[in-house]
Amino acid sequence: MALDGCGLVCKYILFIFNLIFALVGFAFLGIGLWLRFSNGTRGIFEIEALNSSVFVTAVTVLIALGSVMLIVVVFGDYGACNEKRCALQVFSVLLTILTVAEVAVGVIGYSNKDAVGLNIVEFYTSMYTLYVTSGGDPVIGATLTFVQSMLHCCGVTGIPLVELAKHTCPKPDGIWEQIKMDSCPGVIISVFDSKAELVMGIFVGTGVLLFIALICSIILNRTLRLSNSPAQYIILTQSTSVLANPIPQHGLVSTSYPVVSTSYANPDLVVSTSYPYQDPVVFTPLSAANIPMA
């Protein structure tokens, strides 16, 4: 069905939004699956003491969020491209839930940023302690190497000479770092504090985009509902107005109906009838007897 005006604009906005949303959903799902099954971090999920850690929770949230986003994209694209109201209604409900959850997580995380940072530090310290006490578990060692290389830090002390897990530390840059590097707990707190506003801005911006998509979905759904109104209702209304105000049956009447000419057996008599409310008019051809003499 052809759309125009706000309906057409909202349709294209939803298509672009779902395209971006699909890319983000694939990214979240890919990162989550990589962290879950990569050789460097897969062992964390196999250690019972770390099953309730922030890292495990974050990876699980990434996988779940990416999956939900892709499901939302399926309903949104199908409803917008094929103009299906049912799919758009499901898309609106899922988008509302996702918007509320996303804003809530962002606000709660930013308001408790100190506690979240300490939880991340606690997770790293627990993993470091398990590595030292277990005699150098290779799975935990690979995970420590991955985290410390990403943050460019070295253990809980930052001093390679006395560090118990110094072989998991990244290669030092310069002479000074061969003596003293940044400790990982301090780097984690610093990075989290400095990036908290950026993370909050990302959450707020995403929430605004979700809200715009929700408004467009509601407008498009309403436009489709009005466009799908049965045409019979309009025809019946027009017919009723005609019947309620009948046209007089005498005199010449101009209507939009075609003029029907009927010829009778008498060749000198032609009857022209205009439907629906006009009496027949008789035309008699002129003859010499009917012409008055001067």
mmCIF file of C-alpha atoms in Angstrom:
data_model
loop_
_atom_site.group_PDB
_atom_site.id
_atom_site.type_symbol
_atom_site.label_atom_id
_atom_site.label_comp_id
_atom_site.label_asym_id
_atom_site.label_seq_id
_atom_site.Cartn_x
_atom_site.Cartn_y
_atom_site.Cartn_z
ATOM 1 C CA MET A 1 0.000 0.000 0.000
ATOM 2 C CA ALA A 2 1.285 3.438 -0.944
ATOM 3 C CA LEU A 3 2.279 5.705 1.933
ATOM 4 C CA ASP A 4 2.900 9.416 1.899
ATOM 5 C CA GLY A 5 3.804 12.146 4.324
ATOM 6 C CA CYS A 6 4.829 11.130 7.834
ATOM 7 C CA GLY A 7 4.142 7.454 7.177
ATOM 8 C CA LEU A 8 6.684 7.272 4.355
ATOM 9 C CA VAL A 9 9.292 9.239 6.328
ATOM 10 C CA CYS A 10 8.851 6.993 9.375
ATOM 11 C CA LYS A 11 9.160 3.904 7.187
ATOM 12 C CA TYR A 12 12.579 4.982 5.899
ATOM 13 C CA ILE A 13 13.701 6.078 9.382
ATOM 14 C CA LEU A 14 12.803 2.655 10.778
ATOM 15 C CA PHE A 15 14.670 0.941 7.951
ATOM 16 C CA ILE A 16 17.866 2.940 8.639
ATOM 17 C CA PHE A 17 17.482 2.481 12.395
ATOM 18 C CA ASN A 18 17.068 -1.286 12.088
ATOM 19 C CA LEU A 19 20.118 -1.459 9.832
ATOM 20 C CA ILE A 20 22.274 0.306 12.451
ATOM 21 C CA PHE A 21 20.642 -1.714 15.223
ATOM 22 C CA ALA A 22 21.458 -4.953 13.422
ATOM 23 C CA LEU A 23 25.143 -4.002 13.107
ATOM 24 C CA VAL A 24 25.340 -3.143 16.824
ATOM 25 C CA GLY A 25 23.516 -6.349 17.740
ATOM 26 C CA PHE A 26 25.904 -8.463 15.684
ATOM 27 C CA ALA A 27 28.850 -6.644 17.305
ATOM 28 C CA PHE A 28 27.567 -7.275 20.842
ATOM 29 C CA LEU A 29 26.793 -10.903 20.100
ATOM 30 C CA GLY A 30 30.148 -11.461 18.395
ATOM 31 C CA ILE A 31 32.145 -9.883 21.219
ATOM 32 C CA GLY A 32 30.196 -11.813 23.831
ATOM 33 C CA LEU A 33 30.655 -15.141 22.058
ATOM 34 C CA TRP A 34 34.342 -14.427 21.505
ATOM 35 C CA LEU A 35 34.900 -13.636 25.184
ATOM 36 C CA ARG A 36 32.903 -16.705 26.152
ATOM 37 C CA PHE A 37 34.660 -19.237 23.928
ATOM 38 C CA SER A 38 38.119 -17.762 23.221
ATOM 39 C CA ASN A 39 41.142 -19.577 24.564
ATOM 40 C CA GLY A 40 42.129 -16.635 26.750
ATOM 41 C CA THR A 41 38.853 -16.199 28.631
ATOM 42 C CA ARG A 42 36.972 -19.473 28.253
ATOM 43 C CA GLY A 43 38.550 -20.873 31.412
ATOM 44 C CA ILE A 44 36.934 -18.183 33.582
ATOM 45 C CA PHE A 45 33.535 -19.785 33.057
ATOM 46 C CA GLU A 46 34.943 -23.146 34.115
ATOM 47 C CA ILE A 47 36.171 -21.862 37.502
ATOM 48 C CA GLU A 48 33.410 -22.069 40.078
ATOM 49 C CA ALA A 49 34.860 -19.288 42.233
ATOM 50 C CA LEU A 50 34.512 -16.793 39.340
ATOM 51 C CA ASN A 51 31.064 -17.791 38.083
ATOM 52 C CA SER A 52 29.434 -14.838 39.855
ATOM 53 C CA SER A 53 32.090 -12.320 38.877
ATOM 54 C CA VAL A 54 31.486 -9.058 37.033
ATOM 55 C CA PHE A 55 33.267 -10.370 33.949
ATOM 56 C CA VAL A 56 31.022 -13.425 33.624
ATOM 57 C CA THR A 57 27.940 -11.261 34.158
ATOM 58 C CA ALA A 58 29.092 -8.715 31.563
ATOM 59 C CA VAL A 59 29.762 -11.397 28.936
ATOM 60 C CA THR A 60 26.365 -12.983 29.585
ATOM 61 C CA VAL A 61 24.677 -9.583 29.242
ATOM 62 C CA LEU A 62 26.476 -8.947 25.938
ATOM 63 C CA ILE A 63 25.296 -12.245 24.475
ATOM 64 C CA ALA A 64 21.715 -11.770 25.710
ATOM 65 C CA LEU A 65 21.555 -8.130 24.603
ATOM 66 C CA GLY A 66 22.904 -8.907 21.128
ATOM 67 C CA SER A 67 20.363 -11.706 20.686
ATOM 68 C CA VAL A 68 17.445 -9.517 21.816
ATOM 69 C CA MET A 69 18.535 -6.680 19.517
ATOM 70 C CA LEU A 70 18.578 -9.011 16.506
ATOM 71 C CA ILE A 71 15.096 -10.292 17.382
ATOM 72 C CA VAL A 72 13.849 -6.694 17.600
ATOM 73 C CA VAL A 73 15.430 -5.936 14.211
ATOM 74 C CA VAL A 74 13.620 -8.881 12.593
ATOM 75 C CA PHE A 75 10.206 -7.622 13.728
ATOM 76 C CA GLY A 76 11.045 -4.016 12.903
ATOM 77 C CA ASP A 77 12.289 -4.655 9.371
ATOM 78 C CA TYR A 78 9.467 -7.057 8.555
ATOM 79 C CA GLY A 79 6.823 -4.671 9.852
ATOM 80 C CA ALA A 80 8.255 -1.559 8.194
ATOM 81 C CA CYS A 81 9.177 -3.037 4.802
ATOM 82 C CA ASN A 82 6.024 -5.142 4.417
ATOM 83 C CA GLU A 83 3.741 -2.690 6.248
ATOM 84 C CA LYS A 84 2.497 -5.291 8.739
ATOM 85 C CA ARG A 85 0.756 -3.782 11.752
ATOM 86 C CA CYS A 86 1.081 -6.896 13.918
ATOM 87 C CA ALA A 87 4.861 -6.996 13.500
ATOM 88 C CA LEU A 88 5.087 -3.264 14.210
ATOM 89 C CA GLN A 89 3.105 -3.710 17.420
ATOM 90 C CA VAL A 90 5.454 -6.454 18.620
ATOM 91 C CA PHE A 91 8.409 -4.271 17.597
ATOM 92 C CA SER A 92 7.029 -1.347 19.613
ATOM 93 C CA VAL A 93 6.555 -3.487 22.740
ATOM 94 C CA LEU A 94 10.064 -4.967 22.529
ATOM 95 C CA LEU A 95 11.561 -1.551 21.812
ATOM 96 C CA THR A 96 9.796 -0.048 24.837
ATOM 97 C CA ILE A 97 11.166 -2.772 27.124
ATOM 98 C CA LEU A 98 14.646 -2.393 25.644
ATOM 99 C CA THR A 99 14.579 1.398 26.022
ATOM 100 C CA VAL A 100 13.506 1.274 29.667
ATOM 101 C CA ALA A 101 16.092 -1.409 30.480
ATOM 102 C CA GLU A 102 18.898 0.433 28.668
ATOM 103 C CA VAL A 103 18.210 3.760 30.399
ATOM 104 C CA ALA A 104 17.846 2.044 33.789
ATOM 105 C CA VAL A 105 21.160 0.212 33.426
ATOM 106 C CA GLY A 106 22.941 3.384 32.351
ATOM 107 C CA VAL A 107 21.584 5.472 35.216
ATOM 108 C CA ILE A 108 22.224 2.791 37.830
ATOM 109 C CA GLY A 109 25.729 2.100 36.523
ATOM 110 C CA TYR A 110 26.675 5.787 36.476
ATOM 111 C CA SER A 111 25.234 6.511 39.913
ATOM 112 C CA ASN A 112 27.155 3.532 41.350
ATOM 113 C CA LYS A 113 30.305 3.903 39.276
ATOM 114 C CA ASP A 114 32.569 3.620 42.306
ATOM 115 C CA ALA A 115 30.979 0.329 43.353
ATOM 116 C CA VAL A 116 31.153 -1.020 39.804
ATOM 117 C CA GLY A 117 34.828 -0.091 39.549
ATOM 118 C CA LEU A 118 35.560 -1.814 42.852
ATOM 119 C CA ASN A 119 33.717 -4.929 41.666
ATOM 120 C CA ILE A 120 35.898 -5.059 38.564
ATOM 121 C CA VAL A 121 39.007 -4.662 40.714
ATOM 122 C CA GLU A 122 37.715 -7.410 43.001
ATOM 123 C CA PHE A 123 37.259 -9.703 40.015
ATOM 124 C CA TYR A 124 40.813 -9.072 38.840
ATOM 125 C CA THR A 125 42.238 -9.591 42.333
ATOM 126 C CA SER A 126 40.343 -12.866 42.755
ATOM 127 C CA MET A 127 41.619 -14.138 39.436
ATOM 128 C CA TYR A 128 45.187 -13.061 40.304
ATOM 129 C CA THR A 129 44.993 -14.792 43.703
ATOM 130 C CA LEU A 130 43.688 -17.994 42.144
ATOM 131 C CA TYR A 131 46.545 -17.952 39.669
ATOM 132 C CA VAL A 132 49.182 -17.541 42.376
ATOM 133 C CA THR A 133 47.685 -20.082 44.784
ATOM 134 C CA SER A 134 46.982 -22.679 42.103
ATOM 135 C CA GLY A 135 50.603 -22.833 41.088
ATOM 136 C CA GLY A 136 50.175 -21.047 37.774
ATOM 137 C CA ASP A 137 47.010 -22.396 36.163
ATOM 138 C CA PRO A 138 47.495 -21.941 32.388
ATOM 139 C CA VAL A 139 43.878 -20.932 31.764
ATOM 140 C CA ILE A 140 43.946 -18.184 34.399
ATOM 141 C CA GLY A 141 47.426 -17.196 33.233
ATOM 142 C CA ALA A 142 46.160 -16.714 29.673
ATOM 143 C CA THR A 143 43.288 -14.607 30.993
ATOM 144 C CA LEU A 144 45.641 -12.438 33.085
ATOM 145 C CA THR A 145 47.884 -11.954 30.073
ATOM 146 C CA PHE A 146 44.907 -10.872 27.977
ATOM 147 C CA VAL A 147 43.612 -8.362 30.559
ATOM 148 C CA GLN A 148 47.037 -6.912 31.397
ATOM 149 C CA SER A 149 47.996 -6.538 27.736
ATOM 150 C CA MET A 150 44.727 -4.728 27.023
ATOM 151 C CA LEU A 151 45.194 -2.326 29.973
ATOM 152 C CA HIS A 152 49.039 -2.258 29.765
ATOM 153 C CA CYS A 153 49.550 -2.954 33.458
ATOM 154 C CA CYS A 154 51.480 -5.477 35.527
ATOM 155 C CA GLY A 155 49.904 -7.435 38.372
ATOM 156 C CA VAL A 156 48.863 -5.942 41.698
ATOM 157 C CA THR A 157 52.200 -4.279 42.427
ATOM 158 C CA GLY A 158 53.396 -3.016 39.062
ATOM 159 C CA ILE A 159 57.027 -3.857 39.911
ATOM 160 C CA PRO A 160 58.348 -6.613 37.626
ATOM 161 C CA LEU A 161 61.220 -7.492 39.956
ATOM 162 C CA VAL A 162 58.936 -8.551 42.837
ATOM 163 C CA GLU A 163 55.815 -9.431 40.880
ATOM 164 C CA LEU A 164 54.674 -13.041 41.428
ATOM 165 C CA ALA A 165 53.019 -13.202 38.000
ATOM 166 C CA LYS A 166 55.503 -11.075 36.085
ATOM 167 C CA HIS A 167 55.551 -13.421 33.072
ATOM 168 C CA THR A 168 51.911 -12.457 32.450
ATOM 169 C CA CYS A 169 52.823 -8.767 32.235
ATOM 170 C CA PRO A 170 53.131 -7.028 28.851
ATOM 171 C CA LYS A 171 56.452 -5.968 27.406
ATOM 172 C CA PRO A 172 57.624 -2.737 29.067
ATOM 173 C CA ASP A 173 57.894 0.443 27.011
ATOM 174 C CA GLY A 174 61.081 2.303 27.880
ATOM 175 C CA ILE A 175 63.631 2.006 30.657
ATOM 176 C CA TRP A 176 61.360 3.268 33.435
ATOM 177 C CA GLU A 177 58.702 0.605 32.854
ATOM 178 C CA GLN A 178 61.342 -2.078 33.307
ATOM 179 C CA ILE A 179 61.564 -0.889 36.906
ATOM 180 C CA LYS A 180 58.003 0.218 37.624
ATOM 181 C CA MET A 181 54.791 -0.246 35.652
ATOM 182 C CA ASP A 182 51.251 0.725 36.547
ATOM 183 C CA SER A 183 49.439 -1.744 38.764
ATOM 184 C CA CYS A 184 46.280 -3.247 37.263
ATOM 185 C CA PRO A 185 43.867 -2.332 40.118
ATOM 186 C CA GLY A 186 44.905 1.325 39.893
ATOM 187 C CA VAL A 187 44.589 1.334 36.091
ATOM 188 C CA ILE A 188 41.136 -0.274 36.253
ATOM 189 C CA ILE A 189 39.861 2.371 38.691
ATOM 190 C CA SER A 190 41.419 5.197 36.676
ATOM 191 C CA VAL A 191 40.048 3.999 33.339
ATOM 192 C CA PHE A 192 36.594 3.387 34.738
ATOM 193 C CA ASP A 193 36.414 6.821 36.384
ATOM 194 C CA SER A 194 37.676 8.652 33.309
ATOM 195 C CA LYS A 195 35.343 6.815 30.942
ATOM 196 C CA ALA A 196 32.229 6.908 33.129
ATOM 197 C CA GLU A 197 30.856 10.083 31.504
ATOM 198 C CA LEU A 198 31.543 8.703 28.035
ATOM 199 C CA VAL A 199 29.762 5.472 28.870
ATOM 200 C CA MET A 200 26.808 7.403 30.292
ATOM 201 C CA GLY A 201 26.674 9.543 27.145
ATOM 202 C CA ILE A 202 26.574 6.419 25.004
ATOM 203 C CA PHE A 203 23.687 5.071 27.070
ATOM 204 C CA VAL A 204 21.766 8.353 26.841
ATOM 205 C CA GLY A 205 22.359 8.673 23.086
ATOM 206 C CA THR A 206 21.237 5.114 22.510
ATOM 207 C CA GLY A 207 18.129 5.762 24.586
ATOM 208 C CA VAL A 208 17.261 8.810 22.462
ATOM 209 C CA LEU A 209 17.629 6.787 19.250
ATOM 210 C CA LEU A 210 15.444 4.039 20.667
ATOM 211 C CA PHE A 211 12.793 6.585 21.640
ATOM 212 C CA ILE A 212 12.777 8.142 18.140
ATOM 213 C CA ALA A 213 12.397 4.709 16.588
ATOM 214 C CA LEU A 214 9.525 3.970 18.977
ATOM 215 C CA ILE A 215 7.705 7.184 17.992
ATOM 216 C CA CYS A 216 8.175 6.403 14.275
ATOM 217 C CA SER A 217 6.842 2.888 14.805
ATOM 218 C CA ILE A 218 3.719 4.241 16.519
ATOM 219 C CA ILE A 219 3.133 6.825 13.756
ATOM 220 C CA LEU A 220 3.588 4.236 10.989
ATOM 221 C CA ASN A 221 1.266 1.813 12.762
ATOM 222 C CA ARG A 222 -1.413 4.491 13.066
ATOM 223 C CA THR A 223 -1.012 5.485 9.405
ATOM 224 C CA LEU A 224 -1.449 1.881 8.292
ATOM 225 C CA ARG A 225 -4.524 1.520 10.489
ATOM 226 C CA LEU A 226 -6.152 4.570 8.895
ATOM 227 C CA SER A 227 -5.164 3.450 5.394
ATOM 228 C CA ASN A 228 -6.674 0.008 5.934
ATOM 229 C CA SER A 229 -10.136 1.426 6.766
ATOM 230 C CA PRO A 230 -12.750 -0.328 4.549
ATOM 231 C CA ALA A 231 -13.835 1.675 1.497
ATOM 232 C CA GLN A 232 -17.423 0.312 1.772
ATOM 233 C CA TYR A 233 -18.052 2.656 4.668
ATOM 234 C CA ILE A 234 -17.489 5.699 2.464
ATOM 235 C CA ILE A 235 -19.737 4.367 -0.314
ATOM 236 C CA LEU A 236 -22.580 3.635 2.083
ATOM 237 C CA THR A 237 -22.306 7.081 3.600
ATOM 238 C CA GLN A 238 -22.565 8.757 0.206
ATOM 239 C CA SER A 239 -25.509 6.600 -0.817
ATOM 240 C CA THR A 240 -27.308 7.372 2.428
ATOM 241 C CA SER A 241 -26.894 11.100 1.879
ATOM 242 C CA VAL A 242 -28.407 10.785 -1.599
ATOM 243 C CA LEU A 243 -31.394 8.805 -0.322
ATOM 244 C CA ALA A 244 -31.936 11.240 2.536
ATOM 245 C CA ASN A 245 -32.205 14.162 0.088
ATOM 246 C CA PRO A 246 -34.096 12.863 -2.942
ATOM 247 C CA ILE A 247 -33.975 14.894 -6.101
ATOM 248 C CA PRO A 248 -37.311 16.211 -7.389
ATOM 249 C CA GLN A 249 -38.718 14.091 -10.180
ATOM 250 C CA HIS A 250 -40.094 16.914 -12.367
ATOM 251 C CA GLY A 251 -38.091 19.224 -14.532
ATOM 252 C CA LEU A 252 -34.708 18.853 -16.117
ATOM 253 C CA VAL A 253 -32.090 17.360 -13.801
ATOM 254 C CA SER A 254 -28.337 17.421 -14.387
ATOM 255 C CA THR A 255 -26.675 14.274 -13.061
ATOM 256 C CA SER A 256 -23.392 12.475 -13.529
ATOM 257 C CA TYR A 257 -25.126 9.415 -14.921
ATOM 258 C CA PRO A 258 -24.961 8.719 -18.656
ATOM 259 C CA VAL A 259 -27.855 9.721 -20.842
ATOM 260 C CA VAL A 260 -29.665 6.733 -22.279
ATOM 261 C CA SER A 261 -31.604 7.160 -25.495
ATOM 262 C CA THR A 262 -34.380 4.692 -26.266
ATOM 263 C CA SER A 263 -35.948 4.374 -29.721
ATOM 264 C CA TYR A 264 -39.486 3.053 -29.979
ATOM 265 C CA ALA A 265 -41.273 1.439 -32.860
ATOM 266 C CA ASN A 266 -42.592 4.745 -34.108
ATOM 267 C CA PRO A 267 -39.690 6.285 -36.071
ATOM 268 C CA ASP A 268 -41.107 9.761 -35.525
ATOM 269 C CA LEU A 269 -40.970 9.397 -31.753
ATOM 270 C CA VAL A 270 -37.671 9.509 -29.888
ATOM 271 C CA VAL A 271 -37.574 9.362 -26.114
ATOM 272 C CA SER A 272 -34.482 10.606 -24.296
ATOM 273 C CA THR A 273 -34.275 9.650 -20.630
ATOM 274 C CA SER A 274 -31.756 10.945 -18.080
ATOM 275 C CA TYR A 275 -31.318 8.700 -15.036
ATOM 276 C CA PRO A 276 -32.085 8.517 -12.220
ATOM 277 C CA TYR A 277 -34.733 11.222 -11.616
ATOM 278 C CA GLN A 278 -36.016 12.742 -14.871
ATOM 279 C CA ASP A 279 -39.271 12.274 -16.747
ATOM 280 C CA PRO A 280 -38.986 11.301 -20.373
ATOM 281 C CA VAL A 281 -38.959 14.171 -22.830
ATOM 282 C CA VAL A 282 -40.663 13.618 -26.187
ATOM 283 C CA PHE A 283 -39.220 15.201 -29.294
ATOM 284 C CA THR A 284 -41.360 15.368 -32.416
ATOM 285 C CA PRO A 285 -39.569 15.975 -35.712
ATOM 286 C CA LEU A 286 -40.610 19.042 -37.687
ATOM 287 C CA SER A 287 -42.597 18.608 -40.859
ATOM 288 C CA ALA A 288 -43.873 20.983 -43.511
ATOM 289 C CA ALA A 289 -47.380 20.927 -41.982
ATOM 290 C CA ASN A 290 -46.085 22.164 -38.643
ATOM 291 C CA ILE A 291 -44.183 25.142 -40.085
ATOM 292 C CA PRO A 292 -46.266 28.342 -39.820
ATOM 293 C CA MET A 293 -46.746 30.227 -43.087
ATOM 294 C CA ALA A 294 -45.604 33.818 -43.208
#
